[in-house]
XYZ file of C-alpha atoms in Angstrom:
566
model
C -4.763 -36.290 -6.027
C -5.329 -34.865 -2.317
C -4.628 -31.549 -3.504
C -6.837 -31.893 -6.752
C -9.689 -32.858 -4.637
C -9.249 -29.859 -2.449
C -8.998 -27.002 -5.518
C -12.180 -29.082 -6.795
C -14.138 -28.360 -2.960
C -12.520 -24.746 -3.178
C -14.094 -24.165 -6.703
C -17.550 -25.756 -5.943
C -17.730 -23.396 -2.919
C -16.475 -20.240 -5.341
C -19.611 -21.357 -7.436
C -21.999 -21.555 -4.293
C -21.079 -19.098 -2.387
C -19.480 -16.289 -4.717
C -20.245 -16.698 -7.799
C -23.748 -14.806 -8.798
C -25.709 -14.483 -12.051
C -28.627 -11.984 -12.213
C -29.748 -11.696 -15.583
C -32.922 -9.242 -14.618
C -30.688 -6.789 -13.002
C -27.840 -7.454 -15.216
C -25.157 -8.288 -12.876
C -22.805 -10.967 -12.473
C -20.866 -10.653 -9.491
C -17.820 -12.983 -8.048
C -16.037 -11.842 -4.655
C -18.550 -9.503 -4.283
C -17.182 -7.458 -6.922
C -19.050 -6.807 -10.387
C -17.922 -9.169 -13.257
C -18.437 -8.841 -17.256
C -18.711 -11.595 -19.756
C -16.643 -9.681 -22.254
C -15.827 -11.552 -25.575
C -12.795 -12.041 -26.285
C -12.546 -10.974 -29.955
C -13.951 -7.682 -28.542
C -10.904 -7.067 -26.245
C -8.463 -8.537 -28.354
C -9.804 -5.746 -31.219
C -9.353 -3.276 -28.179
C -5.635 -4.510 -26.983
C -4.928 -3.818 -30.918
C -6.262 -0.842 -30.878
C -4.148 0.308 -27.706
C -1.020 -0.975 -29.152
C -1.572 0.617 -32.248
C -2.111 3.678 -31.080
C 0.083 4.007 -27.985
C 3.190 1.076 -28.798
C 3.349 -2.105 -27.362
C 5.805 -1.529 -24.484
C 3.344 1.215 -22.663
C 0.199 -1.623 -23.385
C 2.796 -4.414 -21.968
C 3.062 -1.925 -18.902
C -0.582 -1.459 -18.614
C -1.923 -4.693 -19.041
C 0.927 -6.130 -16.915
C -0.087 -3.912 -13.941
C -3.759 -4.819 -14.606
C -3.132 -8.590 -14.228
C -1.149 -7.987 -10.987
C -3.798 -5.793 -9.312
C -6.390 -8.666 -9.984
C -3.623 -11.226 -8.697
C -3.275 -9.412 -4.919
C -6.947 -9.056 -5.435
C -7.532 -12.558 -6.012
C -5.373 -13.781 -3.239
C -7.052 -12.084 -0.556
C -10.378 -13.216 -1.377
C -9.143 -16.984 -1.809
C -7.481 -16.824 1.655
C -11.089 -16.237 3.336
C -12.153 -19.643 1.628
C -8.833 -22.143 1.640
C -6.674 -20.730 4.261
C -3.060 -20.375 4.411
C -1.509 -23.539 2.753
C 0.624 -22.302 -0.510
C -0.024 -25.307 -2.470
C -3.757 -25.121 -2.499
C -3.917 -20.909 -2.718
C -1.893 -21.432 -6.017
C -3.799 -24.303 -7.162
C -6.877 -22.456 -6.869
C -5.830 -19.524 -8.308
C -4.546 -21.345 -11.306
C -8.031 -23.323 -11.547
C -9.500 -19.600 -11.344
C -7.500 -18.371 -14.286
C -8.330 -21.447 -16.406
C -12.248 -20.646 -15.654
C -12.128 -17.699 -16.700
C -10.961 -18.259 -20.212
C -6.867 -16.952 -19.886
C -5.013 -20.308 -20.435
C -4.433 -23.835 -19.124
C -1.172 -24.367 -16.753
C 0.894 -27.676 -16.940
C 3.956 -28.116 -14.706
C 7.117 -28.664 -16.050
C 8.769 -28.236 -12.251
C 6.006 -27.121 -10.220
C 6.053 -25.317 -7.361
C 8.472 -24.949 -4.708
C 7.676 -22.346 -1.568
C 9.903 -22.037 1.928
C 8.668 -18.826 3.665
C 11.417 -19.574 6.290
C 14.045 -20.080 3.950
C 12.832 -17.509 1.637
C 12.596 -20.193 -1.342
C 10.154 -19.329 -4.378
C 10.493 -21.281 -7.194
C 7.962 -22.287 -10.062
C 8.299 -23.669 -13.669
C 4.349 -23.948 -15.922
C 3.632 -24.199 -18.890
C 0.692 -22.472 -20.461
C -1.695 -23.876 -22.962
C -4.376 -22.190 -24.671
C -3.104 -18.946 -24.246
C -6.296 -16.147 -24.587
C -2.931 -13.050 -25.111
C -0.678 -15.127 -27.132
C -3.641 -16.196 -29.409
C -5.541 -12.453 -29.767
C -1.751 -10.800 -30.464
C -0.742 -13.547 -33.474
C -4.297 -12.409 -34.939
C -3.716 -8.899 -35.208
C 0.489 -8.879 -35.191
C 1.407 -12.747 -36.890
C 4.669 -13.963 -35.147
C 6.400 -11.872 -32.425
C 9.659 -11.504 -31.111
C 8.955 -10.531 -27.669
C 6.412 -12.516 -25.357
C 2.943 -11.234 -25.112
C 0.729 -12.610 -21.937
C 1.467 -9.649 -20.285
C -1.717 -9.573 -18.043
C -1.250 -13.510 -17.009
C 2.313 -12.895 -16.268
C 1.064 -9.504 -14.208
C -1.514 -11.768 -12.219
C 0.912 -14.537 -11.211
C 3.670 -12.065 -9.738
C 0.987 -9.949 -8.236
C -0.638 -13.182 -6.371
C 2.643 -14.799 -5.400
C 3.996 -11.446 -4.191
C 1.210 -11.016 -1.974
C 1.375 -14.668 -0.769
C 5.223 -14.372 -0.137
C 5.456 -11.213 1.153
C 8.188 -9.715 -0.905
C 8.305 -8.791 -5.086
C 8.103 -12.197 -6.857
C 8.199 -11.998 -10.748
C 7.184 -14.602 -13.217
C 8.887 -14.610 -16.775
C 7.469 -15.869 -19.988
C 10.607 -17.465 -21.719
C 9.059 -18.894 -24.487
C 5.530 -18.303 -25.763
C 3.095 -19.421 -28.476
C 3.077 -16.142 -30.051
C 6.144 -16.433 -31.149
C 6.412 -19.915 -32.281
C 7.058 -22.434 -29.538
C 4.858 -25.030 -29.051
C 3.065 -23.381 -25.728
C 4.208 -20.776 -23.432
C 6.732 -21.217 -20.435
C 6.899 -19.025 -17.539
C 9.278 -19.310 -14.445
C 8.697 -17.657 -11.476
C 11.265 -16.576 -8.592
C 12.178 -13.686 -6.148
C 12.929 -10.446 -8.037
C 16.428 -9.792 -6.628
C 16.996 -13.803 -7.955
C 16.717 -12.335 -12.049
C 19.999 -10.759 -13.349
C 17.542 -8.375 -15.480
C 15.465 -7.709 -12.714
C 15.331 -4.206 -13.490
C 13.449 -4.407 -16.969
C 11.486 -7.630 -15.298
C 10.233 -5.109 -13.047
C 9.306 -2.286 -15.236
C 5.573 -2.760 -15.199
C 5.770 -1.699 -11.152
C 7.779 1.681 -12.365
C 4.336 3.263 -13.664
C 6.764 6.538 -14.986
C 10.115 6.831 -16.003
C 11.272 8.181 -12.784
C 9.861 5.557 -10.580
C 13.305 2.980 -9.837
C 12.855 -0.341 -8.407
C 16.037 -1.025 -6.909
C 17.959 -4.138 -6.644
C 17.350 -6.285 -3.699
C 20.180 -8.362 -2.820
C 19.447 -9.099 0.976
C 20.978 -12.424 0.999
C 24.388 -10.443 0.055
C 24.958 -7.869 2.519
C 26.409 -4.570 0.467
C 29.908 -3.556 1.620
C 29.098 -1.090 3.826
C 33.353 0.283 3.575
C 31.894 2.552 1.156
C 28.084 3.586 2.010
C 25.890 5.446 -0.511
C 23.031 8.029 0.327
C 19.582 6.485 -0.570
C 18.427 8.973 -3.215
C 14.215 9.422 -2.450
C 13.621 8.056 -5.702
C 14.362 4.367 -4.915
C 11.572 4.498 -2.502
C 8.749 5.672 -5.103
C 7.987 2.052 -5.665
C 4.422 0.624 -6.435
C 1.538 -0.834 -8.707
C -1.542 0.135 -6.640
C -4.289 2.247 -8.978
C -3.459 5.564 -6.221
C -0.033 5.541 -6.167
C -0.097 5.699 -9.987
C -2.476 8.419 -10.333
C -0.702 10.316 -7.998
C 2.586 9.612 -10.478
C 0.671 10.696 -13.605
C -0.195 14.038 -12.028
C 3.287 14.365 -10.799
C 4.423 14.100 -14.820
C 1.957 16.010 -16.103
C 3.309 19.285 -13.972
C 7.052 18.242 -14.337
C 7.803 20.252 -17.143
C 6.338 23.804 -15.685
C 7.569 25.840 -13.114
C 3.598 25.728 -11.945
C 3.309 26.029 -8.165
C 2.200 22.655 -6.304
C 0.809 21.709 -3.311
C 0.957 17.986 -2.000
C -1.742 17.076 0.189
C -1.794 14.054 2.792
C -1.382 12.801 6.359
C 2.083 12.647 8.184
C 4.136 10.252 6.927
C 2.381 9.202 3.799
C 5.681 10.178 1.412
C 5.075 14.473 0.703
C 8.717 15.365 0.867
C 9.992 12.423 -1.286
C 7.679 12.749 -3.953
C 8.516 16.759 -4.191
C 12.228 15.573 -4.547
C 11.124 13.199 -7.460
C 8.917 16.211 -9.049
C 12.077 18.271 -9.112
C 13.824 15.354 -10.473
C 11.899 15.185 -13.369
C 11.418 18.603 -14.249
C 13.664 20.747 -16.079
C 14.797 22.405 -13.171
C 16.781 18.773 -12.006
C 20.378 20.569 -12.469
C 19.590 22.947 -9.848
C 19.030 23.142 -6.297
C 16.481 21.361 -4.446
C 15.985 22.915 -0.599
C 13.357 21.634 1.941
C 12.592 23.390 4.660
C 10.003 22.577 7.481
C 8.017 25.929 8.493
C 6.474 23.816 11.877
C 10.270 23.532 12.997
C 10.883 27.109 12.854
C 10.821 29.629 15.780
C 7.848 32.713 14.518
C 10.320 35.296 14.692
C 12.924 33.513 12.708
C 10.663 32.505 9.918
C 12.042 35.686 7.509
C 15.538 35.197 8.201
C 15.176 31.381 7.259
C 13.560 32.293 4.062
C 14.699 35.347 2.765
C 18.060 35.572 4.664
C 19.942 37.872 7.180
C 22.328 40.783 6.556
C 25.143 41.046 8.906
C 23.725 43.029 12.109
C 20.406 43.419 11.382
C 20.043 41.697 15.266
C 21.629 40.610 17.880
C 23.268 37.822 16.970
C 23.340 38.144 13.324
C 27.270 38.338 12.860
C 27.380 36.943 9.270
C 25.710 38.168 6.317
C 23.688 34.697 5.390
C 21.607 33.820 2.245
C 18.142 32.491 2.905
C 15.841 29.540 1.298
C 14.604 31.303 -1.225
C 18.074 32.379 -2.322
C 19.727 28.784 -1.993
C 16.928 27.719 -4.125
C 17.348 29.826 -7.283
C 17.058 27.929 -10.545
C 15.615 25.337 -8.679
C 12.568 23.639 -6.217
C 11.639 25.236 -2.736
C 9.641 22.520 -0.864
C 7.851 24.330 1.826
C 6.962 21.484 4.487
C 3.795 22.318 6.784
C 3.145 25.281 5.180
C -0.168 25.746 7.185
C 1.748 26.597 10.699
C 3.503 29.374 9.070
C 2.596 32.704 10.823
C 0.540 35.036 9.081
C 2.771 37.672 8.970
C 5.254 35.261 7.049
C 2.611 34.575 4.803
C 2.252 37.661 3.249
C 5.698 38.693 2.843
C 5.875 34.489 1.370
C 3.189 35.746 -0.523
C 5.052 38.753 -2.506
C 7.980 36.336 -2.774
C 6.348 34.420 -4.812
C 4.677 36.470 -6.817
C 7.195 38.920 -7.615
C 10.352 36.655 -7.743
C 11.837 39.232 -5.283
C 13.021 38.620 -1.734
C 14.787 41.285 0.584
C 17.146 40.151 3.605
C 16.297 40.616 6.459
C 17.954 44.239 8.125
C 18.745 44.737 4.201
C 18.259 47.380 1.727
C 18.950 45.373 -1.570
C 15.875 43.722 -3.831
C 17.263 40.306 -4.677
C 15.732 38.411 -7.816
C 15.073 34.853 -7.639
C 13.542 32.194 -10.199
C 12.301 29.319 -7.451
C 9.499 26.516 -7.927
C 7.266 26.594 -5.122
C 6.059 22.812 -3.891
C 4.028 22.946 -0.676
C 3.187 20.245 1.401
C 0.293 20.195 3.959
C -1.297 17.602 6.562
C -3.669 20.121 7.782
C -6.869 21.428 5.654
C -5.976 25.024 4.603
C -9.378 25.695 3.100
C -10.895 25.320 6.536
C -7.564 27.057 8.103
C -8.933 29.963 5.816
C -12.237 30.165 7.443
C -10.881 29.921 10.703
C -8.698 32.997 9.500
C -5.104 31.085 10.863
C -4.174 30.727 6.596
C -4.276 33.495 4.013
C -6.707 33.221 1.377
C -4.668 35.222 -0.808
C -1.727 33.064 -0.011
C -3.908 29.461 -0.179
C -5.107 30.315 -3.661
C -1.647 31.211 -5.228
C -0.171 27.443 -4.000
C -3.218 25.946 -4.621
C -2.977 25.674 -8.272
C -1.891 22.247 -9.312
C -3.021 20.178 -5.354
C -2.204 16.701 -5.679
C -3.665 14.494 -2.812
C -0.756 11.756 -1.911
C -2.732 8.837 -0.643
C -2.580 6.557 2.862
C -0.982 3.374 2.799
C -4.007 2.252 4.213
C -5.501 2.847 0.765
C -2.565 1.090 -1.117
C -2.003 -1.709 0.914
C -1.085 -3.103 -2.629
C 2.510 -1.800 -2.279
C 3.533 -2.891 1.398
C 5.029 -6.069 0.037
C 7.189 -3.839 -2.417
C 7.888 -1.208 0.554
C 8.684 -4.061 3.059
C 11.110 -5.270 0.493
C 12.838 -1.872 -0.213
C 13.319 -0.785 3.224
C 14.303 -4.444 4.012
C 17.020 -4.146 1.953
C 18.063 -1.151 2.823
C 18.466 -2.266 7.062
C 20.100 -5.277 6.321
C 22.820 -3.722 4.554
C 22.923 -1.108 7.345
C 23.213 -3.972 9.685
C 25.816 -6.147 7.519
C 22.374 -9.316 7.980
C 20.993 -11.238 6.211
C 17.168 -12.069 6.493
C 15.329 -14.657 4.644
C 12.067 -13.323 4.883
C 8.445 -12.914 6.424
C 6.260 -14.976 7.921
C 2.872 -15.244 7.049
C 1.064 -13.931 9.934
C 3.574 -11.083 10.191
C 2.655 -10.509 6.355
C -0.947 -10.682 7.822
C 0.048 -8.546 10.619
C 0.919 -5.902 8.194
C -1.938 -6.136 5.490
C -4.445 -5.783 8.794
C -2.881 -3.013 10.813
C -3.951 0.493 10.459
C -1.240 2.368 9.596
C -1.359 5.819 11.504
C 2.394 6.816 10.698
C 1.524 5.658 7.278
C 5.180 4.258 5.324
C 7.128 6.184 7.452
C 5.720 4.213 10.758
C 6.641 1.225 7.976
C 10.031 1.766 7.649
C 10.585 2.602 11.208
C 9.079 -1.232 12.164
C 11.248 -2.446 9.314
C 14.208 -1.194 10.763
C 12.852 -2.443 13.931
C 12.249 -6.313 12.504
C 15.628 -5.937 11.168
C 18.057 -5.459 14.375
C 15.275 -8.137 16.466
C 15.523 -10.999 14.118
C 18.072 -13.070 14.327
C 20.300 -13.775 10.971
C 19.331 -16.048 8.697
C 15.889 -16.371 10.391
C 12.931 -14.603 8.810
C 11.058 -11.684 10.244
C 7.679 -12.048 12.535
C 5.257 -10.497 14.200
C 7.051 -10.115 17.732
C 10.182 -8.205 16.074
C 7.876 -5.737 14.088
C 5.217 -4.924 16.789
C 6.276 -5.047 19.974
C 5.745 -1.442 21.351
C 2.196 -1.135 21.715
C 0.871 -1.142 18.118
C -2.438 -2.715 18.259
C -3.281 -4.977 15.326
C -6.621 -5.498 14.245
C -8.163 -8.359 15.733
C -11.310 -8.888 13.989
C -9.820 -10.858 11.028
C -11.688 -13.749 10.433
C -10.757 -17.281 7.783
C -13.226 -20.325 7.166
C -11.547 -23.527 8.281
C -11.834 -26.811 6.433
C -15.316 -27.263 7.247
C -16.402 -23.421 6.053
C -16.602 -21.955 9.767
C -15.105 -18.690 10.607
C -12.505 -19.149 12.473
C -9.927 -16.149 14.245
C -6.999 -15.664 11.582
C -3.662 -16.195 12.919
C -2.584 -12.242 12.310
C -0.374 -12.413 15.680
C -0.055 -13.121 19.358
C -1.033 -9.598 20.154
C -4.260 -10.178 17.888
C -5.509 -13.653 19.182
C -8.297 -13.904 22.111
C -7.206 -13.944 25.685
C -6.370 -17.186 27.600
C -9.328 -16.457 29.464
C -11.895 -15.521 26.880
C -11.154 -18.554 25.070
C -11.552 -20.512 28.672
C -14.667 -18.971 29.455
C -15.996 -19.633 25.737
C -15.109 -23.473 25.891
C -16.859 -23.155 29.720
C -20.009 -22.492 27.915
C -20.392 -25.513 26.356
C -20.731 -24.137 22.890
C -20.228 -25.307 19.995
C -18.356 -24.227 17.281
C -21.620 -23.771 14.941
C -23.708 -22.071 18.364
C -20.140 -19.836 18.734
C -20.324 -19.093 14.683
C -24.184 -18.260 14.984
C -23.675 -15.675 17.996
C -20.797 -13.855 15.965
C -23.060 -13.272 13.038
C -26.282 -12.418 15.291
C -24.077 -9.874 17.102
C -22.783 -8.273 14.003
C -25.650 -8.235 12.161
C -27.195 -6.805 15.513
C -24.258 -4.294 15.416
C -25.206 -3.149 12.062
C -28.581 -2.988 12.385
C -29.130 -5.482 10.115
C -26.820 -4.146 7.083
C -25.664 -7.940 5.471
C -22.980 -5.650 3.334
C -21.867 -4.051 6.343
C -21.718 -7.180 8.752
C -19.886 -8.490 6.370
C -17.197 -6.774 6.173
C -17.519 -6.120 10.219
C -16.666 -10.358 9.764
C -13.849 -9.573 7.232
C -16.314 -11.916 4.765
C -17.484 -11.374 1.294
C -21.717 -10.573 1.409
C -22.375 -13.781 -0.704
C -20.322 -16.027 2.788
C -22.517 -14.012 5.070
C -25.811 -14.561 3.115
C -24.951 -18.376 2.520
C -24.800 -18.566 5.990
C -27.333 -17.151 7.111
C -29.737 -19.343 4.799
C -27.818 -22.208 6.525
C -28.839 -20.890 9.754
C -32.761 -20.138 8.643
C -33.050 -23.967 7.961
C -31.631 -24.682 10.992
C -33.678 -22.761 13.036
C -36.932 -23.805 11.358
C -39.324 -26.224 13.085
């Protein structure tokens, strides 16, 4: 009853402070993001439509990945208003769910979450089902389950809460008969299937989730190469516009040229491009122009022929040559010389390469992927890039994004490279803790998922086995974590959120602060002067200076108006 009473508080304050109608402007907004009162015949006409048209396993996929977006989504925002305790985050966002229309949950077993012990267990039913009720409209009885997009929503919230993939199945549902639907939910290495469980998170063909057995070390007697194509994991709306483009240009031999910051993935997602394309039988060669001496840069590429320096005592083919019939990924292709560049140039235009000190033309049928951290436009004006050269790789540019902008796919990351360090190390590792799974939705991410992996690997040899990962074994070598996270306590104060050691006030601040004599609501009221000060009076921006949604900040600054009036 405790807990009912708290989801009831957490709602009220959802419908004071987030939840805004605006019928003369014609906005309805919740979270501070836009919301639609859409009926539901409408979108069940459209979800017919789309499986009509496009079959019902690529609309399963699709709405699936839809639901878990809005589930991480959700989560995030609910954290700012009930905190960190498991029971009420999933009570609310159940309560959410059944507000907006989607269906009523009843537990059969409940709930049962250990972040130490790496425990995730839950067992609902579902009443009232919005999917199961639209599908038997337009399809009668199915054979398969069908609330794809409330099944996408629970394992996209409770994999952002637990910090590693957690997957809720629909065993039975009302579409197909049963008397209301049934979903379980659990860690995905925990289903035997987990594979086609986890299909809505492979956005193409190509894209593997791997299995994650870290409570089983591998035998190691016998170690495998991870193939790049197990990392190409995610549901974020980037990562799976950068896999459409990648499919669209799979089947030509079209030139490409991947665009990004260090680290954000460029060389692994060329190797999946060549795995995909028709060319997959053949070679793929990377080669990193920035690592290569300027006046070895031809013999690298096009080869040597016994002699042609000092030094050259073998006759050896080049790149380009190595390559044929398959992909040349050209790495930093902006610190090439210019001199390179226009013999690279002819290379790839004509399909012909000469060795260098040879005589012979050699024929070659490579497909050119470039990769870039620098802006070659600008590199052109500068004159340090050939225009001729930028324009011919330029073709088909496909801008790899940040983890910073899909912080939706750490949790899946964290759980891939976990894996993959605790079988190195023969360990097992339950888990995360929360504020280490805070510590890594906050930080900034300059090394992008390679700096990831590294503090994986990191967490991995620090923590002891059997224990769960924290924030002291992942960032311990002068990382600096954001510390301007803010939560609302109990009473709906901000209070510092417990992202790490590193990220909590000084000893001293916090002495000198409680020397003040302030109070907490004094101490909340200088925060929001200051950043409202900072902004120059910008509520959006202060806002999310506070790490608040605009409606908290404007609530409380009404509360503070009455306060401060005579």
């Amino acid at each position: 009853m405790e807990n009912e009473s708290q989801i009831q508080k957490v709602l009220e304050k959802l419908a004071t402070e987030q939840l805004m109608f605006a019928p003369d402007t014609g906005h309805i907004r919740l979270f501070d993001q836009r919301m639609l009162l859409i009926p539901g015949k409408a979108l069940a006409e459209f979800r017919s439509e789309m499986i009509k048209r496009f079959g019902e396993h690529e609309v399963q996929q699709l709405f699936t990945r839809a639901g878990y977006q809005r589930g991480i989504d959700y989560y995030h925002k609910l954290r700012t208003l009930v905190g960190d305790d498991p029971d009420l985050l999933i009570g609310s966002a159940m309560r959410l769910a059944e507000l907006e229309g989607y269906v009523y949950h009843q537990p059969i077993a409940g709930m049962q979450v250990n972040f130490d012990q790496g425990i995730f267990q839950g067992d609902y039913q579902w009443h009232s089902s919005w999917e199961a009720e639209a599908h038997s409209n337009h399809f009668g009885v199915s054979s398969e389950p069908v609330c794809w997009m409330m099944t996408g929503y629970a394992s996209g919230f409770s994999t952002a809460m637990f910090g590693r993939p957690v997957l809720w199945r629909e065993i039975e549902c009302s579409a197909m008969g049963h008397k209301a639907c049934r979903v379980v939910g659990k860690p995905l290495e925990e289903w035997d299937d987990e594979e086609n469980l986890a299909q809505f998170l492979q956005s193409e063909a190509f894209v593997d989730l791997p299995k994650q057995k870290t409570s089983k070390p591998k035998d190691t007697t016998h170690p495998t190469d991870n193939p790049p194509l197990t990392e190409l994991v995610g549901a974020s709306v980037r990562f799976n516009h950068v896999v459409h483009l990648l499919k669209k240009v799979a089947p030509v031999d079209t030139s490409v040229l991947l665009l990004g910051e260090s680290g954000v993935g460029k060389e692994r997602f060329s190797k999946a491009l060549h795995a995909i394309s028709k060319r997959h039988d053949g070679p793929c060669i990377s080669v990193n122009c920035a690592a290569i001496p300027a006046d070895l840069v031809e013999a690298e590429l096009f080869g040597v022929e016994k002699g042609a320096f000092t030094g050259a005592t073998n006759t050896r083919a080049g790149r380009f040559e190595r390559a044929h019939k398959g992909t040349l990924f050209l790495d930093e292709i902006g610190s090439l010389p210019l001199a390179a560049q226009g013999k690279l140039l002819r290379a790839i235009q004509e399909g012909e390469i000469e060795r260098v000190g040879g005589a012979d033309v050699i024929t070659v049928d490579v497909r050119i992927v470039a990769a870039t951290n620098n802006n070659l436009r600008q590199a052109v004006e500068d004159g340090e890039f050939r225009a001729d050269l930028f324009y011919r790789l330029n073709v088909y540019p496909i801008e790899i994004p940040t983890l910073r902008d899909r912080r939706e796919d750490i949790p899946l990351l964290f759980n891939v490279f976990l894996d993959r360090y605790c079988q190195k190390a023969d360990k097992k590792i339950a888990g995360i803790t929360r504020r280490a799974l805070d510590a890594l939705w906050h930080y900034h991410w300059p090394g992008n998922v390679r700096e990831l992996e590294n503090l994986v690997e990191r967490a991995v040899i620090l923590a002891d086995e059997g224990k769960t990962i924290d924030t002291h074994h992942l960032f311990n070598a002068g990382e600096m974590v954001e510390t301007n996270a803010f939560t609302l306590d109990s009473n709906g104060h901000l209070q510092t959120s417990p992202v790490s050691e590193q990220t909590a006030l000084p000893d001293q601040t916090i002495e000198h602060l409680l020397d003040q004599n302030l109070s907490l609501e004094a101490l909340e009221e200088s925060i929001i002067v200051k950043a409202l000060a900072r902004t120059n009076g910008n509520i959006s921006a202060a806002a999310r200076l506070l790490k608040m949604g605009r409606g908290q900040l404007q609530y409380r600054l009404s509360k503070l108006e009455t306060t401060l009036k005579p």
